[in-house]
Tab-separated table of C-alpha atoms in Angstrom:
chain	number	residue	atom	x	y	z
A	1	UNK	CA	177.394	130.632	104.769
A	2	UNK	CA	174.354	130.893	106.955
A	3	UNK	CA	171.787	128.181	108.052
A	4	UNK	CA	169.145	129.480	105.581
A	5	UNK	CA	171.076	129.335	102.962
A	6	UNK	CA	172.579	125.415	103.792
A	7	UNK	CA	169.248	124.260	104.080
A	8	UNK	CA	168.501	125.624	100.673
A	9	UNK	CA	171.428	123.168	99.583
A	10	UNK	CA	169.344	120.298	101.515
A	11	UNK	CA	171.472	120.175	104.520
A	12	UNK	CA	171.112	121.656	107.773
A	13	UNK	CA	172.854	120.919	111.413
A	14	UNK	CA	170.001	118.996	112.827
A	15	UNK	CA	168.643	118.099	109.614
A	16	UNK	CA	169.104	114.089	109.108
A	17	UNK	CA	168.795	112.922	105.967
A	18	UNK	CA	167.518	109.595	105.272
A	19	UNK	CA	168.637	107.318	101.838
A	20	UNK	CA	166.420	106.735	99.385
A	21	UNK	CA	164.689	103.324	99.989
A	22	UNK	CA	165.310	101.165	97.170
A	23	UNK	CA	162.023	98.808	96.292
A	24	UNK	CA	162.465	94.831	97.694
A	25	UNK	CA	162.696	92.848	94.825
A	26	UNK	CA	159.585	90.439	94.092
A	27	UNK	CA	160.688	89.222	91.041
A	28	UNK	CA	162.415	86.009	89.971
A	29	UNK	CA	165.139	87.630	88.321
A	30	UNK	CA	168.729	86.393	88.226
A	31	UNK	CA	169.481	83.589	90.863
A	32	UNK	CA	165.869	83.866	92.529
A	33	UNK	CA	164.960	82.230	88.517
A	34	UNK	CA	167.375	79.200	89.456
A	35	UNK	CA	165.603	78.886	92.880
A	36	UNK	CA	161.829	79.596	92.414
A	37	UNK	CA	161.966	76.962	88.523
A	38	UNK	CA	161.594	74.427	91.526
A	39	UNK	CA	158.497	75.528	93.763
A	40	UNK	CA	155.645	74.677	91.366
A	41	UNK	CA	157.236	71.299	90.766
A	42	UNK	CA	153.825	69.578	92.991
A	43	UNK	CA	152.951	67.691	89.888
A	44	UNK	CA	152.727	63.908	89.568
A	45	UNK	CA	155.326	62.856	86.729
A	46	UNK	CA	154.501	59.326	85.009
A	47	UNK	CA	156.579	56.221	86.272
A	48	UNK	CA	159.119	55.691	83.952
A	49	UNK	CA	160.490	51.726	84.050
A	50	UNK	CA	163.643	50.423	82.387
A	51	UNK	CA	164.353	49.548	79.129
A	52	UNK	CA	167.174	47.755	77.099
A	53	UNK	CA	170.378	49.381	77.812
A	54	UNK	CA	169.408	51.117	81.356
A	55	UNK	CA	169.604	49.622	84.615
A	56	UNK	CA	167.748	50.981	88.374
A	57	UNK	CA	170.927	51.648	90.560
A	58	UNK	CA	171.480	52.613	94.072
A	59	UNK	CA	173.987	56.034	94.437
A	60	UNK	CA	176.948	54.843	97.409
A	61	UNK	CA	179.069	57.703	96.778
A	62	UNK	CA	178.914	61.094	95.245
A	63	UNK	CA	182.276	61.653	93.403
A	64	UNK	CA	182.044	65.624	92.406
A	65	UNK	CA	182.510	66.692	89.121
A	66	UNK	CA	179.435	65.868	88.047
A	67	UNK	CA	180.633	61.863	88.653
A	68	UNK	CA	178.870	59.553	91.320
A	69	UNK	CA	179.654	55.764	92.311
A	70	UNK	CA	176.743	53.532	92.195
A	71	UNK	CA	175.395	50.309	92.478
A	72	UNK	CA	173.424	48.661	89.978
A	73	UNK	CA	170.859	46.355	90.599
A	74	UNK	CA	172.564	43.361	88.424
A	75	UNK	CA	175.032	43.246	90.738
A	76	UNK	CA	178.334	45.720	89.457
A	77	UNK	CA	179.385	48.608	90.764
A	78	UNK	CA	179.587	51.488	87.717
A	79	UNK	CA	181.130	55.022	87.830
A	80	UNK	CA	178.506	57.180	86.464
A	81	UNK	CA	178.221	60.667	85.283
A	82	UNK	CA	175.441	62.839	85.511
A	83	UNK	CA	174.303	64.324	81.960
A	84	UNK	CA	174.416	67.931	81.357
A	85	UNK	CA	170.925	68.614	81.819
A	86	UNK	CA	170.444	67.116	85.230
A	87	UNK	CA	173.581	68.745	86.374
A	88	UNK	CA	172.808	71.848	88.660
A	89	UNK	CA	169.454	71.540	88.465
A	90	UNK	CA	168.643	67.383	89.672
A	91	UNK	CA	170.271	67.282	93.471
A	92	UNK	CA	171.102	63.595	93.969
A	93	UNK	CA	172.713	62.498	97.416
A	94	UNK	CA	173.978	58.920	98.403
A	95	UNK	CA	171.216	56.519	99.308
A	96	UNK	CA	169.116	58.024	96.027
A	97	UNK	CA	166.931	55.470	93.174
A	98	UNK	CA	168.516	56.667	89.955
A	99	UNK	CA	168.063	55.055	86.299
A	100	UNK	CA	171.764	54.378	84.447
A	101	UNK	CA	172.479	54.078	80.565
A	102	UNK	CA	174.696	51.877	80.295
A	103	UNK	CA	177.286	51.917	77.814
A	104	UNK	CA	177.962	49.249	74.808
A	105	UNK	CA	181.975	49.692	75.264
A	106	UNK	CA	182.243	50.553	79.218
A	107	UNK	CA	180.780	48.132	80.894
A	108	UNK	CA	181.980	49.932	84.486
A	109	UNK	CA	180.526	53.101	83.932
A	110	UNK	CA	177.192	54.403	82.960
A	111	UNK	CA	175.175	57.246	82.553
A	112	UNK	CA	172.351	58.825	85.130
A	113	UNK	CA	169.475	59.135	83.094
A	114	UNK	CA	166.309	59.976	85.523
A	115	UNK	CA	165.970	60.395	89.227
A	116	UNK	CA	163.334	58.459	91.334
A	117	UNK	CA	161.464	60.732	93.600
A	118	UNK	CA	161.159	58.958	97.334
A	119	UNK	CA	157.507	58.041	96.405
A	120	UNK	CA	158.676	56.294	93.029
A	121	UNK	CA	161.001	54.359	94.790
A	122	UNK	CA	158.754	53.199	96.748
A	123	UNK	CA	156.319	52.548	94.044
A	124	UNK	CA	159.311	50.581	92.250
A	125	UNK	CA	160.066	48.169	95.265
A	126	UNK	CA	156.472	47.753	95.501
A	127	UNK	CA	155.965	46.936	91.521
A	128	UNK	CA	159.121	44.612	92.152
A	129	UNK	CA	161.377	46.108	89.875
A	130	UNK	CA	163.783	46.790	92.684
A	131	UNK	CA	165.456	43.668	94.663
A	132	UNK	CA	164.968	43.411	98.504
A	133	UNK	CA	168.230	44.162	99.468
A	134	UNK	CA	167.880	47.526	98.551
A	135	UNK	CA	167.361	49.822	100.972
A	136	UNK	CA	165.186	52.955	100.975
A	137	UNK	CA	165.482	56.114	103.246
A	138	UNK	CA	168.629	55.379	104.532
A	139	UNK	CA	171.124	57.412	103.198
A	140	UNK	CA	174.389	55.922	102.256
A	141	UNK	CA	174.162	51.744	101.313
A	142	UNK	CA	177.031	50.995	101.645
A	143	UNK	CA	179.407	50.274	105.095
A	144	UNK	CA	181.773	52.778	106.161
A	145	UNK	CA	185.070	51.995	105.432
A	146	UNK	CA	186.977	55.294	106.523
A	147	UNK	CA	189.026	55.321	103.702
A	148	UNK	CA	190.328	58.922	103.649
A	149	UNK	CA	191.686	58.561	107.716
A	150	UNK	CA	189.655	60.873	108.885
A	151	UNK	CA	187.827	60.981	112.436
A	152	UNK	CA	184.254	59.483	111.971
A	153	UNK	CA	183.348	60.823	114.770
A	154	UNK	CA	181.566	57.878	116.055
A	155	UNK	CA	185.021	57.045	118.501
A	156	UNK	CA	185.619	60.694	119.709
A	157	UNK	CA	185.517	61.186	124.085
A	158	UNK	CA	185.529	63.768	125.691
A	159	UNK	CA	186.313	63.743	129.393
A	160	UNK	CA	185.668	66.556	132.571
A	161	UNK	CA	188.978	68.171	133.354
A	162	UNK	CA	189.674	71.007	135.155
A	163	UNK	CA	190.539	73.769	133.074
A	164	UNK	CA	193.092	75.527	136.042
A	165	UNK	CA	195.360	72.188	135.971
A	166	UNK	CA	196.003	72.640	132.278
């Protein structure tokens, strides 16, 4: 075949062809829905206090499985499990203001109901629905007990050696 008639068939020595450019997508299709539900979220919600049955509690642990460990502010640690529609969509972490159902025939576990924002914690504290010895913006509550054996971390030295002796 010659040259002419391979560049009729859209190839040529020379002749580099480039793919076809598929367009970016802009949309919020898929996954990018899951993410961008989240970015208009700017909006004051109203405070919502306790009522008879619930309880303000203090996550220590998260448990996976949709469980967590928390502390309640009458004084009893409760294994709690996050309902169906917080789950994958409300992100709680240790150290985080969460309201608990509690339940008329467990009284060691409990259900997360709502999750305080940072500023309705505060608000809370402030309102003096939350005791003093709670406290905010620090993470995990609780001491450190190393329970699992692992290396915290916190004990770990490293010293200069010279890498030829070894």
């Amino acid at each position: 075949p010659s040259a002419a008639a391979e560049a009729r068939k859209g190839w040529a020595p020379g002749l580099a062809l480039r793919p076809a450019r598929m367009p970016k997508n802009k949309g919020k299709g898929g996954k990018n829905r899951k993410r961008g539900k989240n970015e208009a979220d700017d909006d004051k919600r109203e405070l919502v206090f306790k009522e008879d049955g619930q309880e303000y509690a203090q996550v220590l642990r998260m448990l996976g499985n949709g469980r967590l460990e928390a502390a309640c502010v009458d004084g009893v640690r409760r294994l709690c499990h996050i309902r169906g529609k917080m789950h994958k969509k409300v992100w709680i972490a240790a150290g985080d203001i969460v309201l608990v159902g509690l339940r008329d025939y467990q009284d060691d576990k409990a259900d997360v109901i709502l999750k305080y924002m940072s500023d309705e914690a505060r608000l809370l504290k402030a309102y003096g629905e939350l005791p003093d010895n709670i406290r905010l913006n620090e993470g995990i509550a609780v001491e450190d007990d190393d329970e699992e054996g692992g290396a915290g971390g916190a004990n770990v030295v490293f010293e200069e050696e010279d890498i030829d002796r070894i």
